[in-house]
C-alpha cells in the first residue's frame, strides 16, 4: 500500500462537461495526481436526483469516464470507476442518513437553489444528495477532495458528519472515519456563464450558449464566444465588480493560455472586444483540441474503457468494502456471515 495521501472526487454525468468542470476540478486532479493516491468516480447515483433520461444515463456515464482519461487522468496514479458499480456507496449513505440531522441538509445552498427550480417535484434524493457525496469521500478515507467553490459547503457537511460519527461510535483517539479537506484552487474555482457573468457556468442552464462544453466543435466555440455577453467599455480588466463579464472572460483566457494574470492584464488593457473575442476563441479551440483528440482515441479503442472501469471498480471496492465493515462494526452491527 502506498503511503501517499488519498484523493477522491467526482463529476455527475448530467449533460456535457464544460469549462467550469474542467478548470474548477478535473484540471486540478490531473495536475496534482502524481502526489496522491487518487480515486475519481463518475457519480451516476447523484445524476438521478434531478429529472433525467434513463435512455442516455449509461452512455453519458461512459462519456464522462472517457473524458477523465482525455483530460489527462493517468492510470499509474489514479483509478477511475462508476459510483453505482460499488454498492457500498448506497449502503453507507443509509447508515449516515440515520445520524445526519434533517436541518443540516435543508440548509445546503445548492439544495435550496435546485429545489426552487424544481417546484413541486423535489425528491428525497435531492435533499439527501450531500450525504451520498459524504459517503463517496468517506469510504475511501480521503485526505483531500479537489472541487470547485460550489462544493465547499458539502465538504464542510462531510466534516460535520465525520465528527458526529466518530464522537458517537469511535473509541477516543481511534477515529473510524477520516476528516477530509477541500482542495480548491483560487483560479478557476468559479467559472461564470457566458451569457451572464454573475451566474455560475452550469450544466443545468437551459441555454447551451451559456457554456463551452469540452467536446464543442471549433465552430460551436466560435459561435458561443461571438455571442457571449460583454459590456460597452473599451479595454478589459480583472476584478472590477462592475464588469463581471470582463473578469470572467479574462480569467478564461488566462487559464486556457497558461499566461500569468499580470501578462494578461497588460496584454488586454487597451483591447476592444472585437480584438479580444477572436483571441479567446483561438485560445479555447487550441486548449481543447488535445482533449478532443484523446477522447476520440479512447472511445474508438474497443473494450478499453470497460477494462479501465473494471479495474477501477476492483480497486475501489476493496477499500470501500473495508471501510463499510469498520463503520458497521462501530455502529454495533453483527459481522456478516
Ligand atoms: P458537479 O458534477 O456539479 O461538478 C463537478 C465538478 O466541477 C466543479 N464545477 C465548477 N467549478 C468552477 N466553476 C464552475 N462553474 C463549476 N461548475 C462545476 C464542481 O465544483 C465539481 O468539483 N456533488 C458533486 C459531485 C460529487 C463529488 C463527490 C465531488 C459527488 N460526490 C465526492 C467530490 C467528492 C457535483 O455535483 O459536482
PDB file of N, CA and C in Angstrom, residues 4 17 38 57 63 67 70 147 198 213 281 284 298 309 317 325 328 336:
ATOM      1  N   UNK A   4       1.031   7.516   0.255  1.00  0.00           N
ATOM      2  CA  UNK A   4       0.608   8.835  -0.208  1.00  0.00           C
ATOM      3  C   UNK A   4      -0.753   9.161   0.369  1.00  0.00           C
ATOM      4  N   UNK A  17     -19.797  17.842 -20.048  1.00  0.00           N
ATOM      5  CA  UNK A  17     -18.860  18.543 -19.160  1.00  0.00           C
ATOM      6  C   UNK A  17     -18.415  19.838 -19.828  1.00  0.00           C
ATOM      7  N   UNK A  38      -5.098   8.401  -6.086  1.00  0.00           N
ATOM      8  CA  UNK A  38      -6.354   9.072  -6.472  1.00  0.00           C
ATOM      9  C   UNK A  38      -7.483   8.127  -6.885  1.00  0.00           C
ATOM     10  N   UNK A  57     -28.556   7.501 -19.703  1.00  0.00           N
ATOM     11  CA  UNK A  57     -27.740   7.525 -18.472  1.00  0.00           C
ATOM     12  C   UNK A  57     -26.439   6.726 -18.622  1.00  0.00           C
ATOM     13  N   UNK A  63     -19.285   8.404 -21.137  1.00  0.00           N
ATOM     14  CA  UNK A  63     -18.696   9.583 -21.773  1.00  0.00           C
ATOM     15  C   UNK A  63     -17.844  10.373 -20.768  1.00  0.00           C
ATOM     16  N   UNK A  67     -13.891  11.122 -20.762  1.00  0.00           N
ATOM     17  CA  UNK A  67     -13.358  12.493 -20.670  1.00  0.00           C
ATOM     18  C   UNK A  67     -12.297  12.610 -19.570  1.00  0.00           C
ATOM     19  N   UNK A  70      -9.337  11.538 -21.244  1.00  0.00           N
ATOM     20  CA  UNK A  70      -8.968  12.504 -22.288  1.00  0.00           C
ATOM     21  C   UNK A  70      -8.326  13.757 -21.685  1.00  0.00           C
ATOM     22  N   UNK A 147     -12.208  20.164  -5.680  1.00  0.00           N
ATOM     23  CA  UNK A 147     -13.508  20.552  -6.260  1.00  0.00           C
ATOM     24  C   UNK A 147     -13.506  22.051  -6.571  1.00  0.00           C
ATOM     25  N   UNK A 198     -22.564  37.049 -13.785  1.00  0.00           N
ATOM     26  CA  UNK A 198     -22.820  36.957 -12.344  1.00  0.00           C
ATOM     27  C   UNK A 198     -23.352  35.573 -11.961  1.00  0.00           C
ATOM     28  N   UNK A 213     -18.663  23.527 -23.853  1.00  0.00           N
ATOM     29  CA  UNK A 213     -18.502  22.125 -23.481  1.00  0.00           C
ATOM     30  C   UNK A 213     -17.157  21.619 -24.001  1.00  0.00           C
ATOM     31  N   UNK A 281     -11.277  32.898 -28.688  1.00  0.00           N
ATOM     32  CA  UNK A 281     -11.781  31.762 -29.473  1.00  0.00           C
ATOM     33  C   UNK A 281     -10.631  30.840 -29.876  1.00  0.00           C
ATOM     34  N   UNK A 284      -9.164  28.998 -26.885  1.00  0.00           N
ATOM     35  CA  UNK A 284     -10.035  27.933 -26.376  1.00  0.00           C
ATOM     36  C   UNK A 284      -9.976  26.713 -27.302  1.00  0.00           C
ATOM     37  N   UNK A 298      -9.659   7.319 -27.143  1.00  0.00           N
ATOM     38  CA  UNK A 298     -10.113   6.468 -26.034  1.00  0.00           C
ATOM     39  C   UNK A 298     -11.412   5.750 -26.404  1.00  0.00           C
ATOM     40  N   UNK A 309     -12.502   0.682 -16.387  1.00  0.00           N
ATOM     41  CA  UNK A 309     -13.538   0.809 -15.355  1.00  0.00           C
ATOM     42  C   UNK A 309     -13.651  -0.466 -14.501  1.00  0.00           C
ATOM     43  N   UNK A 317     -13.568  -1.003  -4.814  1.00  0.00           N
ATOM     44  CA  UNK A 317     -14.389  -1.871  -3.977  1.00  0.00           C
ATOM     45  C   UNK A 317     -13.599  -2.429  -2.794  1.00  0.00           C
ATOM     46  N   UNK A 325     -17.268  -2.160   6.442  1.00  0.00           N
ATOM     47  CA  UNK A 325     -17.258  -3.141   7.539  1.00  0.00           C
ATOM     48  C   UNK A 325     -16.878  -2.476   8.860  1.00  0.00           C
ATOM     49  N   UNK A 328     -19.821  -0.411  10.089  1.00  0.00           N
ATOM     50  CA  UNK A 328     -20.916  -1.225  10.623  1.00  0.00           C
ATOM     51  C   UNK A 328     -20.548  -1.827  11.979  1.00  0.00           C
ATOM     52  N   UNK A 336     -20.973  -9.820   9.026  1.00  0.00           N
ATOM     53  CA  UNK A 336     -21.726 -10.594   8.043  1.00  0.00           C
ATOM     54  C   UNK A 336     -21.275 -12.051   8.056  1.00  0.00           C
TER      55      UNK A 336
END
